[in-house]
Amino acid sequence: MPPARAGVPMPNFTATQELFRADGLTLNSNSDTVTANITNQVNGATGGLIDVSSVSNGLLIVRVANAPTGTSPGLAVFFDTCDAFGNWVLTSNATAISGAVLGFAGTVAGNISTGYGLTYTGRIRWTVTGTGSPTFTGVSFSLFGR
């Protein structure tokens, strides 16, 4: 850390902070975003919106605890931020946060900003693909920002 200068306060940095956590989720094609009935276990808030105003980038970790159902199931998870007019803009990798679609139980992680600056509000969004009504159960999201 640089030495203090007279009359200039030292900045207060938080290296990493947890912004969102939810687990035990079921993801399918009936919905595509974290919604109002899901509680953010970090702060108890509901509504699906995540305050990202204090960070410029971050890491989203997705864990699928159980083998998915359906034929050729695929799960792509994304992170969006909202502009001043209420339009959602993709800020994560365009394929999926990890750059690959998840088709099995396991863990993936990816950067939520890919070089873009984040706005005040973010959301986790997904796409489920495959046939036979694919479902991913036991899904958890952990979002960390810095």
mmCIF file of N, CA and C in Angstrom:
data_model
loop_
_atom_site.group_PDB
_atom_site.id
_atom_site.type_symbol
_atom_site.label_atom_id
_atom_site.label_comp_id
_atom_site.label_asym_id
_atom_site.label_seq_id
_atom_site.Cartn_x
_atom_site.Cartn_y
_atom_site.Cartn_z
ATOM 1 N N MET A 1 0.852 -1.170 0.000
ATOM 2 C CA MET A 1 0.000 0.000 0.000
ATOM 3 C C MET A 1 0.901 1.237 0.000
ATOM 4 N N PRO A 2 0.565 2.254 -0.798
ATOM 5 C CA PRO A 2 1.409 3.447 -0.852
ATOM 6 C C PRO A 2 1.344 4.218 0.457
ATOM 7 N N PRO A 3 2.362 5.041 0.710
ATOM 8 C CA PRO A 3 2.353 5.827 1.948
ATOM 9 C C PRO A 3 1.242 6.873 1.921
ATOM 10 N N ALA A 4 0.741 7.219 3.115
ATOM 11 C CA ALA A 4 -0.316 8.219 3.228
ATOM 12 C C ALA A 4 0.210 9.587 2.845
ATOM 13 N N ARG A 5 -0.635 10.383 2.183
ATOM 14 C CA ARG A 5 -0.255 11.766 1.847
ATOM 15 C C ARG A 5 -1.010 12.696 2.765
ATOM 16 N N ALA A 6 -0.396 13.777 3.110
ATOM 17 C CA ALA A 6 -1.005 14.734 4.031
ATOM 18 C C ALA A 6 -2.323 15.257 3.460
ATOM 19 N N GLY A 7 -3.381 15.177 4.255
ATOM 20 C CA GLY A 7 -4.670 15.723 3.873
ATOM 21 C C GLY A 7 -5.487 14.851 2.929
ATOM 22 N N VAL A 8 -4.940 13.715 2.502
ATOM 23 C CA VAL A 8 -5.669 12.834 1.590
ATOM 24 C C VAL A 8 -5.973 11.537 2.336
ATOM 25 N N PRO A 9 -7.259 11.236 2.522
ATOM 26 C CA PRO A 9 -7.582 10.004 3.249
ATOM 27 C C PRO A 9 -7.207 8.776 2.435
ATOM 28 N N MET A 10 -6.819 7.745 3.143
ATOM 29 C CA MET A 10 -6.511 6.483 2.483
ATOM 30 C C MET A 10 -7.816 5.836 2.031
ATOM 31 N N PRO A 11 -7.838 5.276 0.843
ATOM 32 C CA PRO A 11 -9.061 4.591 0.399
ATOM 33 C C PRO A 11 -9.296 3.329 1.208
ATOM 34 N N ASN A 12 -10.557 2.946 1.307
ATOM 35 C CA ASN A 12 -10.929 1.736 2.024
ATOM 36 C C ASN A 12 -11.272 0.677 0.996
ATOM 37 N N PHE A 13 -10.411 -0.312 0.819
ATOM 38 C CA PHE A 13 -10.617 -1.349 -0.159
ATOM 39 C C PHE A 13 -11.169 -2.611 0.494
ATOM 40 N N THR A 14 -12.110 -3.230 -0.175
ATOM 41 C CA THR A 14 -12.574 -4.554 0.204
ATOM 42 C C THR A 14 -12.119 -5.478 -0.904
ATOM 43 N N ALA A 15 -11.203 -6.370 -0.593
ATOM 44 C CA ALA A 15 -10.615 -7.219 -1.627
ATOM 45 C C ALA A 15 -11.669 -8.048 -2.353
ATOM 46 N N THR A 16 -12.479 -8.753 -1.626
ATOM 47 C CA THR A 16 -13.530 -9.571 -2.213
ATOM 48 C C THR A 16 -14.720 -9.556 -1.276
ATOM 49 N N GLN A 17 -15.909 -9.486 -1.837
ATOM 50 C CA GLN A 17 -17.110 -9.524 -1.019
ATOM 51 C C GLN A 17 -18.134 -10.453 -1.652
ATOM 52 N N GLU A 18 -18.836 -11.178 -0.812
ATOM 53 C CA GLU A 18 -19.881 -12.060 -1.298
ATOM 54 C C GLU A 18 -21.130 -11.227 -1.541
ATOM 55 N N LEU A 19 -21.699 -11.340 -2.735
ATOM 56 C CA LEU A 19 -22.861 -10.542 -3.116
ATOM 57 C C LEU A 19 -24.162 -11.340 -3.158
ATOM 58 N N PHE A 20 -24.050 -12.626 -3.504
ATOM 59 C CA PHE A 20 -25.267 -13.428 -3.654
ATOM 60 C C PHE A 20 -24.947 -14.886 -3.369
ATOM 61 N N ARG A 21 -25.915 -15.567 -2.722
ATOM 62 C CA ARG A 21 -25.791 -17.002 -2.468
ATOM 63 C C ARG A 21 -27.197 -17.596 -2.404
ATOM 64 N N ALA A 22 -27.411 -18.681 -3.128
ATOM 65 C CA ALA A 22 -28.672 -19.426 -3.065
ATOM 66 C C ALA A 22 -28.355 -20.867 -3.409
ATOM 67 N N ASP A 23 -29.079 -21.797 -2.780
ATOM 68 C CA ASP A 23 -28.834 -23.206 -3.075
ATOM 69 C C ASP A 23 -30.137 -23.985 -3.061
ATOM 70 N N GLY A 24 -30.064 -25.246 -3.518
ATOM 71 C CA GLY A 24 -31.239 -26.105 -3.568
ATOM 72 C C GLY A 24 -32.223 -25.716 -4.664
ATOM 73 N N LEU A 25 -31.746 -25.026 -5.691
ATOM 74 C CA LEU A 25 -32.626 -24.539 -6.742
ATOM 75 C C LEU A 25 -32.871 -25.605 -7.810
ATOM 76 N N THR A 26 -34.006 -25.513 -8.466
ATOM 77 C CA THR A 26 -34.337 -26.353 -9.608
ATOM 78 C C THR A 26 -34.438 -25.440 -10.820
ATOM 79 N N LEU A 27 -33.627 -25.718 -11.845
ATOM 80 C CA LEU A 27 -33.623 -24.900 -13.052
ATOM 81 C C LEU A 27 -34.175 -25.710 -14.210
ATOM 82 N N ASN A 28 -35.120 -25.106 -14.926
ATOM 83 C CA ASN A 28 -35.685 -25.725 -16.127
ATOM 84 C C ASN A 28 -36.096 -24.608 -17.071
ATOM 85 N N SER A 29 -36.792 -24.951 -18.132
ATOM 86 C CA SER A 29 -37.157 -23.933 -19.117
ATOM 87 C C SER A 29 -38.417 -23.161 -18.732
ATOM 88 N N ASN A 30 -39.013 -23.451 -17.572
ATOM 89 C CA ASN A 30 -40.192 -22.704 -17.131
ATOM 90 C C ASN A 30 -39.846 -21.296 -16.658
ATOM 91 N N SER A 31 -38.603 -21.073 -16.281
ATOM 92 C CA SER A 31 -38.140 -19.741 -15.889
ATOM 93 C C SER A 31 -36.711 -19.598 -16.383
ATOM 94 N N ASP A 32 -36.223 -18.359 -16.386
ATOM 95 C CA ASP A 32 -34.858 -18.173 -16.875
ATOM 96 C C ASP A 32 -34.034 -17.199 -16.046
ATOM 97 N N THR A 33 -34.565 -16.743 -14.909
ATOM 98 C CA THR A 33 -33.791 -15.870 -14.026
ATOM 99 C C THR A 33 -34.096 -16.196 -12.572
ATOM 100 N N VAL A 34 -33.193 -15.784 -11.694
ATOM 101 C CA VAL A 34 -33.471 -15.855 -10.259
ATOM 102 C C VAL A 34 -34.635 -14.910 -10.008
ATOM 103 N N THR A 35 -35.662 -15.376 -9.315
ATOM 104 C CA THR A 35 -36.892 -14.601 -9.176
ATOM 105 C C THR A 35 -37.191 -14.211 -7.736
ATOM 106 N N ALA A 36 -38.335 -13.560 -7.569
ATOM 107 C CA ALA A 36 -38.734 -13.004 -6.280
ATOM 108 C C ALA A 36 -38.880 -14.043 -5.180
ATOM 109 N N ASN A 37 -39.115 -15.306 -5.512
ATOM 110 C CA ASN A 37 -39.308 -16.305 -4.467
ATOM 111 C C ASN A 37 -38.000 -16.926 -4.002
ATOM 112 N N ILE A 38 -36.871 -16.443 -4.498
ATOM 113 C CA ILE A 38 -35.560 -16.938 -4.082
ATOM 114 C C ILE A 38 -34.908 -15.908 -3.174
ATOM 115 N N THR A 39 -34.445 -16.349 -2.017
ATOM 116 C CA THR A 39 -33.823 -15.452 -1.048
ATOM 117 C C THR A 39 -32.317 -15.442 -1.230
ATOM 118 N N ASN A 40 -31.749 -14.240 -1.262
ATOM 119 C CA ASN A 40 -30.300 -14.078 -1.273
ATOM 120 C C ASN A 40 -29.829 -14.380 0.151
ATOM 121 N N GLN A 41 -29.129 -15.472 0.342
ATOM 122 C CA GLN A 41 -28.709 -15.891 1.679
ATOM 123 C C GLN A 41 -27.629 -15.002 2.270
ATOM 124 N N VAL A 42 -27.072 -14.084 1.490
ATOM 125 C CA VAL A 42 -26.076 -13.146 2.012
ATOM 126 C C VAL A 42 -26.751 -12.048 2.819
ATOM 127 N N ASN A 43 -27.854 -11.485 2.296
ATOM 128 C CA ASN A 43 -28.480 -10.346 2.960
ATOM 129 C C ASN A 43 -29.971 -10.533 3.249
ATOM 130 N N GLY A 44 -30.560 -11.666 2.896
ATOM 131 C CA GLY A 44 -31.960 -11.929 3.169
ATOM 132 C C GLY A 44 -32.923 -11.279 2.192
ATOM 133 N N ALA A 45 -32.409 -10.576 1.192
ATOM 134 C CA ALA A 45 -33.271 -9.901 0.221
ATOM 135 C C ALA A 45 -33.882 -10.908 -0.750
ATOM 136 N N THR A 46 -35.087 -10.600 -1.211
ATOM 137 C CA THR A 46 -35.723 -11.385 -2.260
ATOM 138 C C THR A 46 -35.988 -10.457 -3.442
ATOM 139 N N GLY A 47 -36.272 -11.036 -4.573
ATOM 140 C CA GLY A 47 -36.577 -10.218 -5.735
ATOM 141 C C GLY A 47 -35.698 -10.530 -6.922
ATOM 142 N N GLY A 48 -34.610 -11.269 -6.705
ATOM 143 C CA GLY A 48 -33.770 -11.689 -7.805
ATOM 144 C C GLY A 48 -32.745 -10.679 -8.275
ATOM 145 N N LEU A 49 -32.889 -9.415 -7.860
ATOM 146 C CA LEU A 49 -31.925 -8.398 -8.272
ATOM 147 C C LEU A 49 -30.762 -8.370 -7.294
ATOM 148 N N ILE A 50 -29.563 -8.166 -7.824
ATOM 149 C CA ILE A 50 -28.347 -8.192 -7.009
ATOM 150 C C ILE A 50 -27.672 -6.835 -7.099
ATOM 151 N N ASP A 51 -27.363 -6.241 -5.952
ATOM 152 C CA ASP A 51 -26.665 -4.955 -5.911
ATOM 153 C C ASP A 51 -25.196 -5.177 -6.249
ATOM 154 N N VAL A 52 -24.768 -4.689 -7.406
ATOM 155 C CA VAL A 52 -23.374 -4.804 -7.833
ATOM 156 C C VAL A 52 -22.705 -3.436 -7.898
ATOM 157 N N SER A 53 -23.309 -2.437 -7.263
ATOM 158 C CA SER A 53 -22.804 -1.067 -7.346
ATOM 159 C C SER A 53 -21.447 -0.883 -6.684
ATOM 160 N N SER A 54 -21.076 -1.764 -5.778
ATOM 161 C CA SER A 54 -19.814 -1.592 -5.056
ATOM 162 C C SER A 54 -18.661 -2.375 -5.671
ATOM 163 N N VAL A 55 -18.886 -3.038 -6.810
ATOM 164 C CA VAL A 55 -17.844 -3.857 -7.426
ATOM 165 C C VAL A 55 -17.697 -3.509 -8.905
ATOM 166 N N SER A 56 -16.548 -3.840 -9.466
ATOM 167 C CA SER A 56 -16.347 -3.611 -10.896
ATOM 168 C C SER A 56 -16.284 -4.912 -11.680
ATOM 169 N N ASN A 57 -16.093 -6.032 -11.003
ATOM 170 C CA ASN A 57 -16.112 -7.343 -11.653
ATOM 171 C C ASN A 57 -16.325 -8.407 -10.588
ATOM 172 N N GLY A 58 -16.356 -9.642 -11.006
ATOM 173 C CA GLY A 58 -16.584 -10.683 -10.022
ATOM 174 C C GLY A 58 -16.558 -12.066 -10.617
ATOM 175 N N LEU A 59 -16.850 -13.028 -9.748
ATOM 176 C CA LEU A 59 -16.824 -14.436 -10.103
ATOM 177 C C LEU A 59 -18.149 -15.060 -9.691
ATOM 178 N N LEU A 60 -18.800 -15.741 -10.644
ATOM 179 C CA LEU A 60 -20.026 -16.470 -10.363
ATOM 180 C C LEU A 60 -19.709 -17.959 -10.413
ATOM 181 N N ILE A 61 -20.020 -18.662 -9.328
ATOM 182 C CA ILE A 61 -19.787 -20.098 -9.231
ATOM 183 C C ILE A 61 -21.140 -20.794 -9.249
ATOM 184 N N VAL A 62 -21.276 -21.778 -10.132
ATOM 185 C CA VAL A 62 -22.522 -22.539 -10.261
ATOM 186 C C VAL A 62 -22.215 -23.998 -9.972
ATOM 187 N N ARG A 63 -22.973 -24.578 -9.059
ATOM 188 C CA ARG A 63 -22.802 -25.999 -8.737
ATOM 189 C C ARG A 63 -24.104 -26.713 -8.990
ATOM 190 N N VAL A 64 -24.050 -27.800 -9.743
ATOM 191 C CA VAL A 64 -25.201 -28.673 -9.968
ATOM 192 C C VAL A 64 -24.916 -29.950 -9.201
ATOM 193 N N ALA A 65 -25.712 -30.217 -8.158
ATOM 194 C CA ALA A 65 -25.449 -31.343 -7.263
ATOM 195 C C ALA A 65 -25.924 -32.677 -7.808
ATOM 196 N N ASN A 66 -26.966 -32.661 -8.619
ATOM 197 C CA ASN A 66 -27.564 -33.916 -9.089
ATOM 198 C C ASN A 66 -27.478 -34.020 -10.608
ATOM 199 N N ALA A 67 -27.435 -35.240 -11.108
ATOM 200 C CA ALA A 67 -27.433 -35.445 -12.559
ATOM 201 C C ALA A 67 -28.714 -34.870 -13.155
ATOM 202 N N PRO A 68 -28.612 -34.134 -14.244
ATOM 203 C CA PRO A 68 -29.813 -33.566 -14.856
ATOM 204 C C PRO A 68 -30.678 -34.634 -15.506
ATOM 205 N N THR A 69 -31.962 -34.315 -15.658
ATOM 206 C CA THR A 69 -32.887 -35.204 -16.344
ATOM 207 C C THR A 69 -33.041 -34.754 -17.787
ATOM 208 N N GLY A 70 -33.720 -35.562 -18.595
ATOM 209 C CA GLY A 70 -33.964 -35.217 -19.984
ATOM 210 C C GLY A 70 -32.899 -35.799 -20.896
ATOM 211 N N THR A 71 -33.066 -35.555 -22.177
ATOM 212 C CA THR A 71 -32.144 -36.042 -23.183
ATOM 213 C C THR A 71 -31.260 -34.896 -23.652
ATOM 214 N N SER A 72 -29.963 -35.108 -23.640
ATOM 215 C CA SER A 72 -28.974 -34.086 -24.028
ATOM 216 C C SER A 72 -29.197 -32.769 -23.290
ATOM 217 N N PRO A 73 -29.289 -32.806 -21.941
ATOM 218 C CA PRO A 73 -29.546 -31.577 -21.198
ATOM 219 C C PRO A 73 -28.346 -30.628 -21.273
ATOM 220 N N GLY A 74 -28.648 -29.345 -21.288
ATOM 221 C CA GLY A 74 -27.603 -28.328 -21.279
ATOM 222 C C GLY A 74 -28.031 -27.150 -20.438
ATOM 223 N N LEU A 75 -27.111 -26.609 -19.663
ATOM 224 C CA LEU A 75 -27.378 -25.448 -18.819
ATOM 225 C C LEU A 75 -26.310 -24.395 -19.090
ATOM 226 N N ALA A 76 -26.742 -23.254 -19.587
ATOM 227 C CA ALA A 76 -25.850 -22.114 -19.797
ATOM 228 C C ALA A 76 -26.282 -21.018 -18.831
ATOM 229 N N VAL A 77 -25.363 -20.531 -18.006
ATOM 230 C CA VAL A 77 -25.663 -19.502 -17.016
ATOM 231 C C VAL A 77 -24.961 -18.217 -17.435
ATOM 232 N N PHE A 78 -25.661 -17.099 -17.293
ATOM 233 C CA PHE A 78 -25.165 -15.787 -17.710
ATOM 234 C C PHE A 78 -25.328 -14.775 -16.584
ATOM 235 N N PHE A 79 -24.628 -13.644 -16.703
ATOM 236 C CA PHE A 79 -24.816 -12.533 -15.773
ATOM 237 C C PHE A 79 -25.103 -11.283 -16.580
ATOM 238 N N ASP A 80 -26.176 -10.579 -16.218
ATOM 239 C CA ASP A 80 -26.593 -9.352 -16.894
ATOM 240 C C ASP A 80 -26.568 -8.193 -15.910
ATOM 241 N N THR A 81 -26.360 -6.986 -16.436
ATOM 242 C CA THR A 81 -26.565 -5.779 -15.643
ATOM 243 C C THR A 81 -27.603 -4.921 -16.345
ATOM 244 N N CYS A 82 -28.175 -3.995 -15.593
ATOM 245 C CA CYS A 82 -29.280 -3.179 -16.082
ATOM 246 C C CYS A 82 -28.791 -1.765 -16.361
ATOM 247 N N ASP A 83 -29.192 -1.200 -17.517
ATOM 248 C CA ASP A 83 -28.807 0.179 -17.811
ATOM 249 C C ASP A 83 -29.796 1.147 -17.160
ATOM 250 N N ALA A 84 -29.589 2.426 -17.358
ATOM 251 C CA ALA A 84 -30.410 3.451 -16.723
ATOM 252 C C ALA A 84 -31.861 3.444 -17.203
ATOM 253 N N PHE A 85 -32.148 2.771 -18.318
ATOM 254 C CA PHE A 85 -33.497 2.727 -18.866
ATOM 255 C C PHE A 85 -34.221 1.426 -18.575
ATOM 256 N N GLY A 86 -33.593 0.526 -17.810
ATOM 257 C CA GLY A 86 -34.213 -0.741 -17.453
ATOM 258 C C GLY A 86 -33.956 -1.868 -18.435
ATOM 259 N N ASN A 87 -33.022 -1.667 -19.361
ATOM 260 C CA ASN A 87 -32.676 -2.705 -20.330
ATOM 261 C C ASN A 87 -31.570 -3.589 -19.765
ATOM 262 N N TRP A 88 -31.729 -4.900 -19.907
ATOM 263 C CA TRP A 88 -30.729 -5.841 -19.422
ATOM 264 C C TRP A 88 -29.663 -6.062 -20.489
ATOM 265 N N VAL A 89 -28.392 -6.051 -20.067
ATOM 266 C CA VAL A 89 -27.258 -6.179 -20.966
ATOM 267 C C VAL A 89 -26.367 -7.316 -20.468
ATOM 268 N N LEU A 90 -26.034 -8.237 -21.359
ATOM 269 C CA LEU A 90 -25.153 -9.347 -21.018
ATOM 270 C C LEU A 90 -23.738 -8.825 -20.773
ATOM 271 N N THR A 91 -23.158 -9.175 -19.626
ATOM 272 C CA THR A 91 -21.776 -8.777 -19.337
ATOM 273 C C THR A 91 -20.847 -9.969 -19.163
ATOM 274 N N SER A 92 -21.406 -11.171 -19.057
ATOM 275 C CA SER A 92 -20.566 -12.365 -18.926
ATOM 276 C C SER A 92 -20.245 -12.912 -20.312
ATOM 277 N N ASN A 93 -19.521 -14.006 -20.362
ATOM 278 C CA ASN A 93 -19.200 -14.672 -21.617
ATOM 279 C C ASN A 93 -20.493 -14.947 -22.391
ATOM 280 N N ALA A 94 -20.465 -14.747 -23.699
ATOM 281 C CA ALA A 94 -21.680 -14.901 -24.506
ATOM 282 C C ALA A 94 -22.159 -16.346 -24.613
ATOM 283 N N THR A 95 -21.286 -17.335 -24.412
ATOM 284 C CA THR A 95 -21.677 -18.745 -24.478
ATOM 285 C C THR A 95 -22.284 -19.200 -23.157
ATOM 286 N N ALA A 96 -21.636 -18.884 -22.060
ATOM 287 C CA ALA A 96 -22.041 -19.189 -20.685
ATOM 288 C C ALA A 96 -20.926 -18.629 -19.814
ATOM 289 N N ILE A 97 -21.152 -18.475 -18.522
ATOM 290 C CA ILE A 97 -20.126 -17.852 -17.684
ATOM 291 C C ILE A 97 -18.778 -18.529 -17.790
ATOM 292 N N SER A 98 -18.781 -19.846 -17.944
ATOM 293 C CA SER A 98 -17.518 -20.584 -18.023
ATOM 294 C C SER A 98 -17.029 -20.725 -19.451
ATOM 295 N N GLY A 99 -17.824 -20.274 -20.422
ATOM 296 C CA GLY A 99 -17.485 -20.443 -21.823
ATOM 297 C C GLY A 99 -17.991 -21.754 -22.393
ATOM 298 N N ALA A 100 -18.625 -22.583 -21.547
ATOM 299 C CA ALA A 100 -19.141 -23.878 -22.002
ATOM 300 C C ALA A 100 -20.480 -24.156 -21.338
ATOM 301 N N VAL A 101 -21.322 -24.896 -22.021
ATOM 302 C CA VAL A 101 -22.630 -25.289 -21.493
ATOM 303 C C VAL A 101 -22.441 -26.527 -20.622
ATOM 304 N N LEU A 102 -23.039 -26.523 -19.431
ATOM 305 C CA LEU A 102 -22.922 -27.628 -18.489
ATOM 306 C C LEU A 102 -24.002 -28.662 -18.793
ATOM 307 N N GLY A 103 -23.615 -29.935 -18.939
ATOM 308 C CA GLY A 103 -24.572 -30.986 -19.246
ATOM 309 C C GLY A 103 -24.551 -32.111 -18.241
ATOM 310 N N PHE A 104 -24.015 -31.859 -17.063
ATOM 311 C CA PHE A 104 -23.836 -32.915 -16.073
ATOM 312 C C PHE A 104 -23.762 -32.279 -14.688
ATOM 313 N N ALA A 105 -23.751 -33.104 -13.647
ATOM 314 C CA ALA A 105 -23.551 -32.597 -12.298
ATOM 315 C C ALA A 105 -22.100 -32.157 -12.173
ATOM 316 N N GLY A 106 -21.881 -31.035 -11.539
ATOM 317 C CA GLY A 106 -20.522 -30.529 -11.383
ATOM 318 C C GLY A 106 -20.523 -29.049 -11.059
ATOM 319 N N THR A 107 -19.356 -28.451 -11.122
ATOM 320 C CA THR A 107 -19.185 -27.046 -10.774
ATOM 321 C C THR A 107 -18.497 -26.316 -11.913
ATOM 322 N N VAL A 108 -19.002 -25.124 -12.234
ATOM 323 C CA VAL A 108 -18.363 -24.244 -13.208
ATOM 324 C C VAL A 108 -18.308 -22.849 -12.605
ATOM 325 N N ALA A 109 -17.396 -22.053 -13.105
ATOM 326 C CA ALA A 109 -17.269 -20.680 -12.629
ATOM 327 C C ALA A 109 -16.841 -19.805 -13.776
ATOM 328 N N GLY A 110 -17.157 -18.535 -13.670
ATOM 329 C CA GLY A 110 -16.756 -17.617 -14.715
ATOM 330 C C GLY A 110 -16.854 -16.181 -14.275
ATOM 331 N N ASN A 111 -16.129 -15.335 -14.982
ATOM 332 C CA ASN A 111 -16.114 -13.906 -14.729
ATOM 333 C C ASN A 111 -17.458 -13.307 -15.141
ATOM 334 N N ILE A 112 -17.957 -12.385 -14.358
ATOM 335 C CA ILE A 112 -19.253 -11.785 -14.673
ATOM 336 C C ILE A 112 -19.135 -10.482 -15.447
ATOM 337 N N SER A 113 -17.922 -10.028 -15.725
ATOM 338 C CA SER A 113 -17.833 -8.732 -16.390
ATOM 339 C C SER A 113 -17.090 -8.746 -17.715
ATOM 340 N N THR A 114 -16.279 -9.723 -18.017
ATOM 341 C CA THR A 114 -15.505 -9.826 -19.265
ATOM 342 C C THR A 114 -15.026 -8.469 -19.776
ATOM 343 N N GLY A 115 -14.547 -7.635 -18.873
ATOM 344 C CA GLY A 115 -13.984 -6.348 -19.262
ATOM 345 C C GLY A 115 -14.949 -5.187 -19.224
ATOM 346 N N TYR A 116 -16.236 -5.443 -19.101
ATOM 347 C CA TYR A 116 -17.218 -4.375 -19.022
ATOM 348 C C TYR A 116 -17.315 -3.854 -17.603
ATOM 349 N N GLY A 117 -17.652 -2.580 -17.441
ATOM 350 C CA GLY A 117 -17.951 -2.050 -16.122
ATOM 351 C C GLY A 117 -19.362 -2.455 -15.746
ATOM 352 N N LEU A 118 -19.593 -2.742 -14.491
ATOM 353 C CA LEU A 118 -20.926 -3.132 -14.041
ATOM 354 C C LEU A 118 -21.711 -1.894 -13.635
ATOM 355 N N THR A 119 -23.029 -1.973 -13.716
ATOM 356 C CA THR A 119 -23.889 -0.873 -13.296
ATOM 357 C C THR A 119 -24.323 -1.121 -11.859
ATOM 358 N N TYR A 120 -25.492 -0.647 -11.474
ATOM 359 C CA TYR A 120 -25.945 -0.769 -10.097
ATOM 360 C C TYR A 120 -26.612 -2.100 -9.786
ATOM 361 N N THR A 121 -27.283 -2.678 -10.771
ATOM 362 C CA THR A 121 -28.086 -3.862 -10.528
ATOM 363 C C THR A 121 -27.690 -4.974 -11.489
ATOM 364 N N GLY A 122 -27.650 -6.211 -10.971
ATOM 365 C CA GLY A 122 -27.348 -7.361 -11.805
ATOM 366 C C GLY A 122 -28.350 -8.467 -11.574
ATOM 367 N N ARG A 123 -28.288 -9.473 -12.454
ATOM 368 C CA ARG A 123 -29.146 -10.646 -12.286
ATOM 369 C C ARG A 123 -28.441 -11.866 -12.874
ATOM 370 N N ILE A 124 -28.804 -13.030 -12.349
ATOM 371 C CA ILE A 124 -28.321 -14.306 -12.871
ATOM 372 C C ILE A 124 -29.418 -14.856 -13.780
ATOM 373 N N ARG A 125 -29.013 -15.247 -14.979
ATOM 374 C CA ARG A 125 -29.958 -15.742 -15.982
ATOM 375 C C ARG A 125 -29.424 -17.054 -16.547
ATOM 376 N N TRP A 126 -30.310 -17.925 -17.023
ATOM 377 C CA TRP A 126 -29.872 -19.200 -17.589
ATOM 378 C C TRP A 126 -30.740 -19.600 -18.773
ATOM 379 N N THR A 127 -30.220 -20.540 -19.539
ATOM 380 C CA THR A 127 -30.946 -21.191 -20.621
ATOM 381 C C THR A 127 -30.773 -22.688 -20.444
ATOM 382 N N VAL A 128 -31.882 -23.421 -20.454
ATOM 383 C CA VAL A 128 -31.855 -24.878 -20.387
ATOM 384 C C VAL A 128 -32.215 -25.400 -21.773
ATOM 385 N N THR A 129 -31.377 -26.301 -22.287
ATOM 386 C CA THR A 129 -31.621 -26.884 -23.604
ATOM 387 C C THR A 129 -31.714 -28.402 -23.495
ATOM 388 N N GLY A 130 -32.203 -29.020 -24.546
ATOM 389 C CA GLY A 130 -32.355 -30.468 -24.598
ATOM 390 C C GLY A 130 -33.804 -30.838 -24.841
ATOM 391 N N THR A 131 -34.087 -32.128 -24.816
ATOM 392 C CA THR A 131 -35.458 -32.603 -25.020
ATOM 393 C C THR A 131 -35.888 -33.426 -23.806
ATOM 394 N N GLY A 132 -37.194 -33.688 -23.728
ATOM 395 C CA GLY A 132 -37.706 -34.466 -22.607
ATOM 396 C C GLY A 132 -37.772 -33.658 -21.331
ATOM 397 N N SER A 133 -38.024 -32.355 -21.425
ATOM 398 C CA SER A 133 -38.135 -31.442 -20.262
ATOM 399 C C SER A 133 -36.929 -31.529 -19.333
ATOM 400 N N PRO A 134 -35.738 -31.167 -19.804
ATOM 401 C CA PRO A 134 -34.541 -31.234 -18.952
ATOM 402 C C PRO A 134 -34.699 -30.392 -17.685
ATOM 403 N N THR A 135 -34.203 -30.926 -16.588
ATOM 404 C CA THR A 135 -34.255 -30.240 -15.301
ATOM 405 C C THR A 135 -32.927 -30.441 -14.585
ATOM 406 N N PHE A 136 -32.429 -29.361 -14.014
ATOM 407 C CA PHE A 136 -31.212 -29.397 -13.200
ATOM 408 C C PHE A 136 -31.628 -29.110 -11.768
ATOM 409 N N THR A 137 -31.350 -30.062 -10.845
ATOM 410 C CA THR A 137 -31.764 -29.903 -9.446
ATOM 411 C C THR A 137 -30.541 -29.811 -8.540
ATOM 412 N N GLY A 138 -30.785 -29.231 -7.367
ATOM 413 C CA GLY A 138 -29.698 -29.060 -6.410
ATOM 414 C C GLY A 138 -28.681 -28.042 -6.892
ATOM 415 N N VAL A 139 -29.161 -27.007 -7.566
ATOM 416 C CA VAL A 139 -28.265 -25.984 -8.124
ATOM 417 C C VAL A 139 -28.002 -24.910 -7.081
ATOM 418 N N SER A 140 -26.742 -24.491 -6.997
ATOM 419 C CA SER A 140 -26.390 -23.374 -6.120
ATOM 420 C C SER A 140 -25.636 -22.319 -6.919
ATOM 421 N N PHE A 141 -25.857 -21.061 -6.541
ATOM 422 C CA PHE A 141 -25.151 -19.917 -7.114
ATOM 423 C C PHE A 141 -24.395 -19.224 -5.996
ATOM 424 N N SER A 142 -23.144 -18.877 -6.243
ATOM 425 C CA SER A 142 -22.348 -18.052 -5.331
ATOM 426 C C SER A 142 -21.704 -16.962 -6.172
ATOM 427 N N LEU A 143 -21.962 -15.709 -5.812
ATOM 428 C CA LEU A 143 -21.416 -14.582 -6.555
ATOM 429 C C LEU A 143 -20.530 -13.751 -5.632
ATOM 430 N N PHE A 144 -19.300 -13.552 -6.078
ATOM 431 C CA PHE A 144 -18.332 -12.748 -5.343
ATOM 432 C C PHE A 144 -17.900 -11.590 -6.217
ATOM 433 N N GLY A 145 -17.736 -10.422 -5.637
ATOM 434 C CA GLY A 145 -17.309 -9.248 -6.403
ATOM 435 C C GLY A 145 -16.097 -8.602 -5.792
ATOM 436 N N ARG A 146 -15.427 -7.798 -6.615
ATOM 437 C CA ARG A 146 -14.301 -7.004 -6.111
ATOM 438 C C ARG A 146 -14.190 -5.727 -6.895
#
